Backbone as JSON, one array per atom type, in Angstrom:
{
  "sequence": "XXXXXXXXXXXXXXXXXXXXXXXXXXXXXXXXXXXXXXXXXXXXXXXXXXXXXXXXXXXXXXXXXXXXXXXXXXXXXXXXXXXXXXXXXXXXXXXXXXXXXXXXXXXXXXXXXXXXXXXXXXXXXXXXXXXXXXXXXXXXXXXXXXXXXXXXXXXXXXXXXXXXXXXXXXXXXXXXXXXXXXXXXXXXXXXXXXXXXXXXXXXXXXXXXXXXXXXXXXXXXXXXXXXXXXXXXXXXXXXXXXXXXXXXXXXXXXXXXXXXXXXXXXXXXXXXXXXXXXX",
  "N": [[-71.07, 7.61, 3.12], [-68.34, 5.97, 1.93], [-65.45, 5.08, 3.64], [-62.1, 5.42, 2.59], [-59.76, 2.77, 2.2], [-56.43, 1.94, 3.03], [-53.55, 0.12, 1.91], [-51.83, -1.89, 4.22], [-48.75, -0.83, 5.36], [-45.52, -2.33, 4.82], [-43.79, -3.55, 7.58], [-40.74, -3.22, 8.89], [-39.74, -3.38, 11.34], [-38.8, -5.55, 13.9], [-40.53, -5.84, 15.98], [-43.73, -6.9, 16.91], [-47.26, -6.16, 16.96], [-47.95, -6.62, 19.58], [-45.8, -5.87, 20.98], [-43.64, -7.54, 21.24], [-40.3, -8.36, 20.82], [-38.99, -9.99, 18.28], [-36.38, -10.44, 17.66], [-35.03, -10.77, 19.92], [-33.75, -13.27, 21.85], [-34.6, -14.0, 24.39], [-37.18, -12.77, 24.61], [-38.4, -14.04, 22.47], [-38.5, -16.7, 23.36], [-40.23, -16.28, 25.48], [-42.55, -15.61, 24.07], [-43.06, -18.01, 22.82], [-43.53, -19.68, 25.02], [-45.8, -18.4, 25.98], [-47.74, -19.11, 24.29], [-48.12, -17.59, 22.0], [-49.68, -16.59, 19.02], [-49.06, -15.68, 15.84], [-51.04, -13.6, 13.83], [-51.9, -11.34, 12.36], [-51.26, -9.57, 9.28], [-48.92, -8.09, 9.34], [-47.57, -9.27, 11.49], [-47.17, -11.89, 10.53], [-45.62, -11.3, 8.29], [-43.34, -10.14, 9.43], [-42.45, -12.27, 10.96], [-41.85, -14.1, 8.95], [-39.78, -12.72, 7.75], [-37.92, -12.77, 9.83], [-37.41, -15.51, 9.95], [-36.25, -15.91, 7.42], [-33.98, -14.31, 7.69], [-32.7, -15.69, 9.77], [-32.23, -18.18, 8.55], [-30.48, -17.33, 6.59], [-28.38, -16.48, 8.17], [-27.63, -18.91, 9.32], [-26.76, -20.28, 7.03], [-24.65, -18.62, 6.31], [-22.99, -19.01, 8.53], [-22.48, -21.74, 8.23], [-21.0, -21.7, 5.87], [-18.78, -20.26, 6.74], [-17.85, -22.01, 8.67], [-17.14, -24.19, 7.06], [-15.08, -23.04, 5.58], [-13.3, -22.57, 7.67], [-12.85, -25.21, 8.49], [-11.53, -26.2, 6.24], [-9.24, -24.64, 6.35], [-8.25, -25.53, 8.77], [-7.68, -28.22, 8.15], [-5.63, -27.82, 6.32], [-3.78, -26.62, 8.02], [-3.38, -28.69, 9.84], [-2.22, -30.62, 8.18], [0.1, -29.26, 7.55], [1.15, -29.04, 10.11], [1.6, -31.76, 10.73], [3.52, -32.33, 8.82], [5.6, -30.63, 9.65], [6.06, -31.74, 12.17], [7.01, -34.3, 11.53], [9.31, -33.57, 10.16], [10.67, -32.3, 12.24], [11.05, -34.46, 14.02], [12.75, -36.06, 12.49], [14.94, -34.36, 12.27], [15.62, -34.22, 14.96], [16.42, -36.87, 15.44], [18.62, -36.93, 13.76], [20.16, -34.99, 14.99], [20.73, -36.2, 17.5], [22.18, -38.37, 16.59], [24.43, -37.11, 15.55], [25.42, -36.06, 17.95], [25.97, -38.42, 19.28], [28.26, -39.3, 18.09], [30.19, -37.92, 19.38], [30.23, -38.93, 21.9], [31.79, -39.77, 24.96], [32.07, -42.49, 25.62], [32.57, -43.81, 23.3], [35.21, -43.63, 22.94], [36.4, -45.39, 24.59], [38.57, -48.14, 25.14], [38.33, -51.48, 23.76], [38.85, -53.47, 25.71], [38.36, -52.23, 28.2], [35.7, -51.47, 27.88], [34.52, -53.95, 27.59], [34.92, -54.95, 30.15], [33.27, -53.24, 31.6], [30.81, -54.06, 30.58], [30.73, -56.61, 31.7], [30.47, -56.09, 34.45], [28.04, -54.8, 34.4], [26.17, -56.59, 33.53], [24.2, -58.91, 34.89], [23.48, -62.41, 35.55], [21.74, -64.3, 33.03], [18.21, -64.78, 33.13], [15.62, -67.12, 33.13], [12.49, -67.22, 33.81], [9.52, -66.12, 35.09], [9.61, -64.28, 33.07], [11.88, -63.74, 30.34], [15.03, -62.58, 30.95], [17.71, -61.13, 29.67], [20.53, -59.62, 30.0], [22.9, -59.44, 28.48], [22.05, -59.69, 25.85], [20.56, -57.34, 25.57], [22.58, -55.42, 25.76], [23.98, -56.05, 23.44], [22.33, -55.1, 21.49], [22.59, -52.41, 21.19], [24.42, -51.14, 19.38], [26.38, -51.8, 16.4], [29.08, -52.11, 17.06], [29.01, -52.61, 19.82], [27.56, -54.94, 19.77], [29.28, -56.71, 18.45], [31.38, -56.71, 20.29], [30.11, -57.63, 22.63], [29.3, -60.18, 21.85], [31.74, -61.34, 21.55], [32.74, -61.43, 24.06], [33.08, -63.79, 26.18], [32.47, -64.31, 28.87], [30.14, -62.94, 29.44], [28.08, -64.55, 28.74], [28.11, -66.81, 30.22], [26.68, -67.39, 32.51], [23.59, -68.39, 33.85], [20.15, -68.68, 34.83], [17.56, -70.94, 35.2], [14.23, -71.45, 35.63], [11.97, -73.71, 35.4], [9.57, -74.27, 36.59], [8.28, -71.91, 37.01], [8.5, -70.54, 34.62], [6.76, -70.21, 31.52], [7.55, -70.53, 29.0], [8.09, -72.21, 25.91], [9.84, -75.05, 24.39], [10.73, -74.09, 21.94], [11.54, -71.53, 22.49], [13.24, -71.64, 24.73], [15.3, -73.48, 24.05], [16.92, -72.29, 21.82], [17.86, -70.09, 23.25], [19.46, -71.19, 25.31], [21.31, -72.57, 23.73], [22.55, -70.46, 22.37], [23.83, -69.15, 24.53], [25.59, -71.16, 25.39], [27.19, -71.47, 23.15], [28.31, -68.87, 22.71], [29.61, -68.48, 25.1], [31.79, -69.99, 24.85], [34.75, -71.41, 25.92], [34.55, -70.66, 28.54], [34.16, -71.04, 32.09], [31.12, -72.4, 33.39], [28.31, -71.11, 35.12], [25.38, -71.97, 36.62], [21.86, -72.23, 37.47], [19.26, -74.5, 38.01], [15.88, -75.13, 38.14], [13.36, -77.44, 38.47], [10.64, -79.28, 39.0], [9.06, -81.13, 37.77], [9.2, -83.78, 35.46], [9.71, -83.21, 32.08], [9.43, -82.46, 28.53], [10.67, -80.0, 28.14], [12.49, -79.83, 30.27], [14.13, -82.01, 29.65], [15.18, -81.06, 27.3], [16.79, -78.94, 28.23], [18.6, -80.37, 29.84], [19.82, -82.03, 27.91], [21.2, -80.1, 26.55], [23.04, -78.91, 28.36], [24.53, -80.96, 29.59], [26.6, -82.07, 27.84], [28.51, -80.13, 28.22], [29.62, -80.43, 30.69], [32.24, -80.49, 31.55], [32.87, -77.89, 31.79], [31.46, -76.91, 33.9], [31.2, -74.85, 36.7], [29.95, -73.47, 38.89], [27.11, -74.77, 40.27], [23.64, -75.13, 40.75], [21.02, -77.13, 41.68], [17.62, -77.75, 41.77], [15.32, -80.01, 42.11], [13.68, -83.14, 41.19], [14.84, -86.48, 42.04], [15.01, -87.85, 39.63], [16.11, -86.1, 37.84], [18.89, -86.12, 38.29], [19.38, -88.71, 37.53], [19.08, -88.53, 34.8], [21.39, -87.31, 34.14], [23.57, -88.94, 34.01], [25.86, -89.21, 32.45], [27.68, -87.27, 33.2], [29.38, -88.07, 35.15], [32.62, -88.21, 36.41], [33.42, -86.23, 34.71], [33.86, -83.59, 35.56], [35.87, -81.48, 35.91], [36.21, -78.78, 36.62], [34.39, -78.1, 38.53], [33.42, -76.17, 41.2], [31.61, -75.23, 43.07], [28.7, -76.63, 44.47], [25.26, -77.1, 44.75], [22.52, -78.88, 45.85], [19.14, -79.64, 45.87], [16.84, -81.87, 46.48], [13.6, -83.14, 45.87], [11.42, -85.39, 47.41], [13.28, -87.57, 47.71], [14.91, -90.62, 46.66], [16.0, -93.97, 47.45], [18.33, -94.41, 46.16], [21.78, -94.32, 45.84], [23.58, -91.46, 45.1], [26.13, -90.91, 42.93], [27.17, -89.25, 41.04], [28.77, -87.04, 41.36], [31.08, -87.89, 42.43], [33.69, -87.79, 41.56], [35.2, -84.95, 41.66], [37.51, -82.95, 41.57], [38.08, -80.25, 42.19], [36.16, -79.29, 43.87], [34.89, -77.12, 46.27], [32.8, -76.06, 47.74], [29.85, -77.33, 49.09], [26.43, -77.95, 49.16], [23.7, -79.6, 50.49], [20.34, -80.61, 50.41], [17.28, -81.97, 51.65], [17.77, -84.72, 51.27], [17.58, -88.23, 51.3], [19.53, -90.09, 51.19], [23.09, -89.87, 51.28], [25.14, -87.91, 49.03], [27.83, -88.99, 47.19], [30.92, -87.55, 47.2], [34.17, -86.84, 46.17], [35.78, -84.89, 47.39], [34.19, -84.02, 49.44]],
  "CA": [[-69.82, 7.74, 2.37], [-67.4, 4.92, 2.3], [-64.08, 5.55, 3.91], [-61.08, 4.74, 1.77], [-58.81, 1.93, 2.97], [-55.07, 1.91, 2.48], [-52.79, -1.12, 2.19], [-50.98, -1.79, 5.43], [-47.35, -0.77, 4.94], [-44.62, -3.37, 5.36], [-43.12, -3.12, 8.8], [-39.44, -3.89, 9.02], [-39.4, -3.46, 12.76], [-39.06, -6.91, 14.36], [-41.55, -5.87, 17.02], [-45.1, -7.04, 16.44], [-48.18, -5.24, 17.63], [-47.99, -6.9, 21.02], [-44.58, -5.34, 21.59], [-42.62, -8.6, 21.4], [-39.14, -8.21, 19.92], [-38.65, -11.33, 17.82], [-34.92, -10.56, 17.54], [-34.5, -11.08, 21.25], [-33.92, -14.69, 22.17], [-35.39, -14.11, 25.62], [-38.59, -12.47, 24.33], [-38.9, -15.08, 21.57], [-38.85, -17.84, 24.21], [-41.44, -15.92, 26.24], [-43.68, -15.7, 23.15], [-43.34, -19.44, 22.61], [-44.14, -20.2, 26.25], [-47.1, -17.75, 26.19], [-48.66, -19.6, 23.25], [-48.39, -16.49, 21.08], [-50.0, -17.04, 17.67], [-49.12, -14.54, 14.91], [-52.26, -13.66, 12.99], [-52.02, -10.21, 11.45], [-50.36, -9.57, 8.13], [-47.61, -7.56, 9.75], [-46.91, -10.27, 12.32], [-46.72, -12.97, 9.67], [-44.55, -10.78, 7.43], [-42.13, -9.98, 10.23], [-41.97, -13.6, 11.33], [-41.23, -14.66, 7.75], [-38.5, -12.02, 7.59], [-37.0, -13.29, 10.85], [-37.02, -16.86, 9.53], [-35.32, -15.77, 6.3], [-32.71, -13.81, 8.23], [-32.07, -16.76, 10.53], [-31.71, -19.15, 7.58], [-29.33, -16.71, 5.95], [-27.29, -16.51, 9.15], [-27.17, -20.3, 9.42], [-25.99, -20.58, 5.82], [-23.38, -17.89, 6.4], [-22.16, -19.7, 9.53], [-22.03, -23.0, 7.63], [-19.93, -21.38, 4.92], [-17.6, -19.89, 7.51], [-17.34, -23.24, 9.29], [-16.49, -24.97, 6.01], [-13.79, -22.39, 5.3], [-12.41, -22.83, 8.81], [-12.46, -26.62, 8.42], [-10.52, -26.32, 5.19], [-8.0, -24.05, 6.86], [-7.76, -26.43, 9.82], [-7.08, -29.37, 7.48], [-4.34, -27.38, 5.77], [-2.86, -26.41, 9.14], [-3.02, -30.01, 10.37], [-1.27, -31.22, 7.25], [1.35, -28.53, 7.73], [1.67, -29.42, 11.42], [2.13, -33.12, 10.61], [4.76, -32.25, 8.05], [6.62, -30.03, 10.51], [6.38, -32.68, 13.23], [7.87, -35.33, 10.94], [10.61, -32.95, 9.9], [11.32, -32.09, 13.53], [11.5, -35.76, 14.53], [13.91, -36.48, 11.71], [16.06, -33.49, 12.66], [16.03, -34.64, 16.3], [17.2, -38.1, 15.29], [19.91, -36.58, 13.17], [20.89, -34.26, 16.03], [21.24, -37.15, 18.49], [23.22, -39.17, 15.94], [25.64, -36.29, 15.54], [25.93, -35.98, 19.31], [26.49, -39.72, 19.7], [29.63, -39.44, 17.58], [31.09, -37.26, 20.33], [30.07, -39.54, 23.22], [33.07, -40.25, 25.49], [32.16, -43.95, 25.69], [33.07, -44.31, 22.02], [36.68, -43.59, 22.97], [36.92, -46.44, 25.47], [39.17, -49.28, 24.46], [37.47, -52.67, 23.87], [39.08, -54.2, 26.95], [37.67, -51.54, 29.28], [34.26, -51.55, 27.62], [34.13, -55.32, 27.88], [34.88, -55.07, 31.6], [32.04, -52.56, 32.01], [29.72, -54.98, 30.25], [30.74, -57.73, 32.65], [29.92, -55.6, 35.71], [26.67, -54.31, 34.2], [25.28, -57.67, 33.07], [24.05, -60.09, 35.74], [23.2, -63.64, 34.81], [20.46, -64.42, 32.32], [17.18, -65.45, 33.91], [14.43, -67.62, 32.44], [11.49, -67.55, 34.83], [8.26, -65.56, 34.61], [9.98, -63.68, 31.8], [13.29, -63.93, 29.99], [15.82, -61.37, 31.14], [19.07, -61.41, 29.19], [21.25, -58.34, 29.89], [23.9, -59.48, 27.41], [21.34, -59.43, 24.6], [20.23, -55.91, 25.53], [23.82, -54.7, 25.44], [24.36, -56.32, 22.05], [21.39, -54.45, 20.58], [22.81, -50.96, 21.17], [25.04, -50.76, 18.11], [27.15, -52.89, 15.8], [30.32, -52.3, 17.81], [28.69, -53.26, 21.09], [27.13, -56.31, 19.48], [30.48, -57.49, 18.17], [32.14, -56.85, 21.52], [29.35, -58.48, 23.55], [29.34, -61.57, 21.36], [33.11, -61.87, 21.68], [33.08, -61.49, 25.49], [32.46, -65.07, 26.54], [31.98, -64.34, 30.25], [28.79, -62.37, 29.5], [27.11, -65.58, 28.39], [28.45, -68.05, 30.94], [25.86, -67.55, 33.72], [22.15, -68.32, 33.6], [19.25, -69.31, 35.81], [16.36, -71.42, 34.51], [13.19, -71.97, 36.54], [10.91, -74.25, 34.54], [8.31, -74.31, 37.31], [7.66, -70.58, 36.88], [8.47, -70.15, 33.2], [5.79, -70.84, 30.63], [8.11, -70.55, 27.65], [8.24, -73.54, 25.35], [11.16, -75.47, 23.91], [11.13, -73.26, 20.81], [12.16, -70.31, 23.02], [14.31, -71.97, 25.68], [16.43, -74.17, 23.4], [17.87, -71.38, 21.18], [18.48, -69.23, 24.25], [20.55, -71.94, 25.95], [22.32, -72.84, 22.7], [23.3, -69.21, 22.16], [24.72, -68.92, 25.68], [26.66, -72.17, 25.4], [28.1, -71.21, 22.03], [29.03, -67.61, 22.89], [30.47, -68.57, 26.29], [32.98, -70.71, 24.38], [35.34, -72.3, 26.92], [34.47, -70.07, 29.87], [33.47, -71.87, 33.08], [29.68, -72.12, 33.43], [27.6, -71.03, 36.4], [23.95, -72.0, 36.31], [20.9, -72.79, 38.42], [18.15, -75.13, 37.31], [14.77, -75.54, 39.0], [12.34, -78.16, 37.7], [10.1, -80.37, 39.83], [8.35, -82.11, 36.95], [9.87, -84.26, 34.26], [9.0, -82.69, 30.92], [10.3, -82.28, 27.36], [11.48, -78.8, 28.32], [13.6, -80.18, 31.14], [15.03, -82.87, 28.9], [15.86, -80.18, 26.34], [17.84, -78.24, 28.98], [19.61, -81.36, 30.23], [20.56, -82.44, 26.71], [22.06, -78.99, 26.12], [24.12, -78.57, 29.3], [25.34, -82.12, 29.99], [27.85, -82.18, 27.07], [29.45, -79.09, 28.65], [29.88, -80.62, 32.12], [33.65, -80.22, 31.83], [32.99, -76.44, 32.06], [30.64, -76.52, 35.05], [31.97, -74.3, 37.83], [29.0, -73.27, 40.0], [25.87, -75.43, 39.86], [22.57, -75.26, 41.74], [19.95, -77.96, 41.13], [16.44, -77.93, 42.61], [14.51, -80.87, 41.24], [13.46, -84.5, 41.68], [16.0, -87.35, 41.8], [15.07, -88.27, 38.23], [16.99, -85.18, 37.1], [20.26, -86.64, 38.39], [19.45, -89.94, 36.74], [19.22, -88.16, 33.38], [22.7, -86.69, 33.95], [24.55, -89.98, 34.36], [27.09, -89.1, 31.66], [28.61, -86.26, 33.71], [30.27, -88.68, 36.14], [34.02, -88.2, 36.02], [33.68, -85.17, 33.74], [33.6, -82.33, 36.27], [37.19, -81.03, 36.36], [36.23, -77.39, 37.09], [33.3, -77.86, 39.47], [33.93, -75.53, 42.42], [30.51, -75.06, 44.03], [27.56, -77.48, 44.11], [24.11, -77.06, 45.67], [21.48, -79.79, 45.36], [17.93, -79.72, 46.7], [15.98, -82.86, 45.84], [12.27, -83.34, 46.45], [11.02, -86.8, 47.41], [14.45, -88.35, 47.38], [14.76, -92.07, 46.7], [17.05, -94.66, 48.2], [19.47, -94.65, 45.29], [22.96, -93.52, 46.18], [23.97, -90.62, 43.98], [27.59, -90.83, 42.87], [27.56, -88.5, 39.85], [29.76, -86.01, 41.69], [32.12, -88.54, 43.23], [34.99, -87.29, 41.1], [35.14, -83.5, 41.44], [38.75, -82.61, 42.27], [38.19, -78.85, 42.61], [34.97, -78.92, 44.62], [35.2, -76.44, 47.52], [31.58, -75.74, 48.48], [28.8, -78.31, 48.83], [25.19, -77.76, 49.94], [22.75, -80.67, 50.21], [19.07, -80.45, 51.13], [16.17, -82.9, 51.39], [18.29, -85.98, 50.75], [17.44, -89.39, 52.18], [20.82, -90.78, 51.14], [24.14, -88.9, 50.95], [25.77, -87.91, 47.71], [29.25, -89.29, 47.33], [31.82, -86.6, 46.54], [35.54, -87.17, 46.53], [36.35, -83.88, 48.27], [33.19, -83.54, 50.4]],
  "C": [[-68.84, 6.7, 2.88], [-66.03, 5.51, 2.56], [-63.1, 4.75, 3.09], [-60.14, 3.96, 2.67], [-57.47, 1.91, 2.27], [-54.41, 0.59, 2.84], [-51.87, -0.92, 3.38], [-49.52, -1.83, 5.02], [-46.53, -1.88, 5.59], [-43.85, -2.82, 6.54], [-41.83, -3.92, 8.96], [-38.98, -3.97, 10.46], [-39.73, -4.85, 13.27], [-40.08, -6.98, 15.48], [-42.92, -5.97, 16.4], [-45.99, -6.14, 17.28], [-48.21, -5.43, 19.13], [-46.75, -6.4, 21.74], [-43.49, -6.37, 21.81], [-41.52, -8.38, 20.36], [-38.67, -9.61, 19.52], [-37.15, -11.54, 17.65], [-34.28, -10.95, 18.86], [-34.78, -12.54, 21.56], [-34.79, -14.88, 23.4], [-36.87, -13.88, 25.35], [-39.2, -13.49, 23.38], [-39.32, -16.32, 22.37], [-40.1, -17.55, 25.02], [-42.68, -16.03, 25.36], [-44.06, -17.15, 22.9], [-44.04, -20.03, 23.82], [-45.56, -19.66, 26.46], [-48.13, -18.17, 25.14], [-49.08, -18.47, 22.3], [-48.6, -17.03, 19.67], [-50.05, -15.82, 16.75], [-50.32, -14.68, 13.97], [-52.37, -12.53, 11.98], [-51.0, -10.31, 10.32], [-48.96, -9.12, 8.53], [-46.84, -8.58, 10.6], [-46.35, -11.42, 11.48], [-45.55, -12.54, 8.79], [-43.24, -10.68, 8.21], [-41.56, -11.34, 10.65], [-41.28, -14.28, 10.16], [-39.86, -14.03, 7.51], [-37.47, -12.55, 8.59], [-36.5, -14.69, 10.47], [-36.0, -16.8, 8.41], [-33.96, -15.3, 6.78], [-31.97, -14.91, 8.99], [-31.47, -17.83, 9.61], [-30.46, -18.62, 6.9], [-28.12, -16.73, 6.89], [-26.72, -17.92, 9.31], [-26.31, -20.68, 8.22], [-24.63, -19.9, 5.85], [-22.44, -18.57, 7.39], [-21.61, -21.02, 8.97], [-20.88, -22.77, 6.66], [-18.64, -21.02, 5.64], [-16.96, -21.13, 8.16], [-16.59, -24.08, 8.27], [-15.12, -24.38, 5.67], [-12.8, -22.66, 6.42], [-11.93, -24.28, 8.81], [-11.37, -26.85, 7.38], [-9.18, -25.77, 5.65], [-7.38, -24.95, 7.93], [-7.07, -27.65, 9.2], [-5.71, -29.02, 6.91], [-3.32, -27.22, 6.89], [-2.43, -27.74, 9.76], [-2.01, -30.71, 9.49], [0.1, -30.57, 7.4], [2.0, -28.92, 9.06], [2.28, -30.83, 11.39], [3.47, -33.13, 9.87], [5.9, -31.69, 8.9], [7.04, -30.99, 11.63], [7.29, -33.79, 12.72], [9.27, -34.78, 10.68], [11.38, -32.75, 11.2], [11.86, -33.4, 14.09], [12.74, -36.25, 13.8], [15.13, -35.66, 12.08], [16.56, -33.86, 14.06], [16.87, -35.91, 16.25], [18.59, -37.8, 14.74], [20.79, -35.87, 14.2], [21.52, -35.23, 17.03], [22.31, -38.06, 17.87], [24.53, -38.4, 15.86], [26.27, -36.26, 16.93], [26.56, -37.3, 19.75], [27.92, -39.95, 19.2], [30.65, -38.84, 18.53], [31.03, -37.88, 21.72], [31.4, -40.09, 23.72], [33.21, -41.77, 25.49], [32.68, -44.55, 24.4], [34.6, -44.37, 22.01], [37.27, -44.68, 23.87], [37.49, -47.6, 24.66], [38.28, -50.51, 24.65], [37.63, -53.41, 25.19], [38.32, -53.56, 28.12], [36.16, -51.62, 29.11], [33.74, -52.95, 27.92], [34.02, -55.55, 29.38], [33.63, -54.39, 32.17], [30.82, -53.44, 31.74], [29.61, -56.08, 31.3], [30.14, -57.32, 33.99], [28.44, -55.25, 35.58], [25.67, -55.42, 33.87], [25.25, -58.82, 34.06], [23.67, -61.3, 34.9], [21.84, -63.58, 34.12], [19.47, -65.21, 33.16], [16.02, -65.87, 33.01], [13.45, -68.08, 33.51], [10.14, -67.05, 34.33], [8.44, -64.86, 33.28], [11.45, -63.97, 31.55], [14.01, -62.6, 30.12], [17.26, -61.69, 30.78], [19.82, -60.1, 28.99], [22.25, -58.32, 28.74], [23.26, -59.2, 26.05], [21.01, -57.95, 24.48], [21.45, -55.08, 25.17], [24.16, -54.86, 23.97], [23.46, -55.62, 21.05], [21.6, -52.94, 20.48], [23.37, -50.5, 19.84], [25.89, -51.93, 17.62], [28.43, -53.18, 16.58], [30.06, -53.04, 19.13], [28.26, -54.71, 20.85], [28.35, -57.2, 19.25], [31.27, -57.75, 19.45], [31.43, -57.77, 22.52], [29.43, -59.94, 23.13], [30.73, -62.19, 21.49], [33.57, -61.92, 23.14], [32.38, -62.7, 26.09], [31.87, -65.08, 27.94], [30.58, -63.75, 30.4], [27.72, -63.44, 29.33], [27.26, -66.85, 29.21], [27.63, -68.28, 32.21], [24.38, -67.45, 33.36], [21.39, -69.09, 34.67], [17.96, -69.69, 35.09], [15.41, -72.02, 35.54], [12.01, -72.43, 35.69], [9.57, -74.34, 35.26], [7.55, -72.99, 37.2], [7.49, -70.21, 35.41], [7.41, -70.91, 32.42], [6.29, -70.87, 29.18], [8.32, -71.98, 27.19], [9.65, -73.83, 24.89], [11.65, -74.55, 22.8], [11.77, -71.95, 21.24], [13.38, -70.65, 23.87], [15.53, -72.58, 24.99], [17.39, -73.21, 22.7], [18.55, -70.44, 22.16], [19.66, -69.93, 24.91], [21.67, -72.2, 24.95], [23.18, -71.62, 22.45], [24.28, -68.96, 23.29], [25.87, -69.92, 25.7], [27.67, -71.92, 24.29], [28.95, -69.96, 22.28], [29.9, -67.61, 24.14], [31.76, -69.32, 26.0], [33.52, -71.64, 25.47], [35.31, -71.72, 28.33], [33.75, -71.02, 30.83], [32.0, -71.44, 33.2], [29.17, -72.08, 34.87], [26.11, -71.0, 36.08], [23.15, -72.59, 37.46], [19.73, -73.33, 37.62], [17.11, -75.61, 38.32], [13.7, -76.2, 38.13], [11.86, -79.35, 38.51], [9.39, -81.44, 39.01], [9.18, -82.5, 35.74], [9.06, -83.83, 33.05], [9.95, -82.59, 29.74], [11.17, -81.04, 27.49], [12.7, -79.1, 29.18], [14.61, -81.04, 30.41], [15.83, -82.07, 27.88], [17.02, -79.45, 27.02], [18.96, -79.2, 29.34], [20.47, -81.77, 29.03], [21.53, -81.35, 26.26], [23.26, -78.8, 27.04], [25.02, -79.75, 29.66], [26.62, -82.25, 29.16], [28.9, -81.15, 27.47], [29.81, -79.24, 30.13], [31.33, -80.34, 32.49], [33.9, -78.74, 32.1], [32.19, -76.01, 33.28], [31.53, -76.04, 36.2], [31.09, -74.13, 39.06], [27.64, -73.79, 39.55], [24.9, -75.5, 41.03], [21.41, -76.01, 41.09], [18.84, -78.1, 42.17], [15.45, -78.73, 41.78], [14.24, -82.2, 41.94], [14.68, -85.36, 41.36], [16.12, -87.8, 40.35], [15.95, -87.35, 37.39], [18.42, -85.7, 37.12], [20.42, -87.9, 37.57], [19.65, -89.64, 35.26], [20.57, -87.53, 33.08], [23.83, -87.69, 34.19], [25.88, -89.81, 33.63], [28.08, -88.08, 32.2], [29.61, -86.86, 34.7], [31.7, -88.75, 35.61], [34.37, -87.12, 35.03], [33.35, -83.81, 34.34], [34.91, -81.72, 36.78], [37.2, -79.63, 36.96], [35.17, -77.11, 38.15], [33.84, -77.37, 40.81], [32.85, -75.45, 43.49], [29.31, -75.86, 43.55], [26.49, -77.37, 45.19], [23.0, -77.91, 45.07], [20.34, -79.84, 46.37], [16.96, -80.65, 45.98], [14.67, -83.01, 46.61], [11.9, -84.81, 46.32], [12.19, -87.69, 46.98], [14.2, -89.85, 47.48], [15.94, -92.67, 47.46], [18.31, -94.9, 47.38], [20.63, -93.74, 45.68], [23.42, -92.76, 44.95], [25.49, -90.45, 43.98], [28.07, -90.07, 41.64], [28.71, -87.55, 40.12], [30.91, -86.59, 42.52], [33.51, -88.05, 42.84], [34.82, -85.82, 40.72], [36.33, -82.89, 42.16], [38.84, -81.18, 42.77], [37.0, -78.39, 43.44], [35.36, -78.35, 45.99], [33.96, -76.17, 48.37], [30.48, -76.71, 48.09], [27.62, -78.06, 49.76], [24.2, -78.83, 49.51], [21.5, -80.47, 51.06], [18.11, -81.56, 50.72], [16.64, -84.22, 50.8], [18.07, -87.1, 51.77], [18.72, -90.21, 52.23], [21.88, -89.77, 50.75], [24.61, -89.03, 49.52], [27.27, -88.1, 47.92], [30.07, -88.3, 46.52], [33.22, -86.84, 47.06], [36.1, -86.2, 47.56], [35.39, -83.41, 49.34], [33.61, -83.88, 51.82]]
}
């Protein structure tokens, strides 16, 4: 008599006949390491179910991630908008506060005096440092006041041996200082050991204003003095003079022979004396 066979019922339990729980990540890894091979119908069915469930979970997670990304984009856009609005409100806030700043109540004469104390001489060396320009960039009132205060522009130091700026930068800087200093006495220092177009540019700019020279320091070769021949007899305000020549020649220097107000004279590295009326 043949025994009747029944179809094997579907098993929804993730455990296979060997007792491995396919839902457990740890036991799943153990099954992989143990070279477990599903072979029975129930094992294959349960494994297929686990794969379907995992795919469904991945899809669900992807959908959630996409929703979160969309929300994040919206929040970022909102955050950017709020940040821009905040920055604008902060600028407006500081502008309102600036209207109440005590310095706005200072009279032009006092503010101009503060500028004079706060602004040392302009320097052209490794970099250009012009305090008067920085002051003039604060606001329209300060710019007008700085440009009208001639003493802010009457002192400068130029070191062409260190500076790498070209004529296109140096020339307008010197021109601006000479123009805005108007008739104020000039105090300047010039260092240049090599004859160059830049040096000639500086000389051509300052020599016509020799009648305003008050404090002068020159560190250069004798050829510099030769290029300044036109200043002789045109130094009515010269008060202090310092000259340091490298490789001096035998030529007697008499450019400063007529300097009626000269009070301080410093000479270095000279092979022949410089003739000065009051020296």
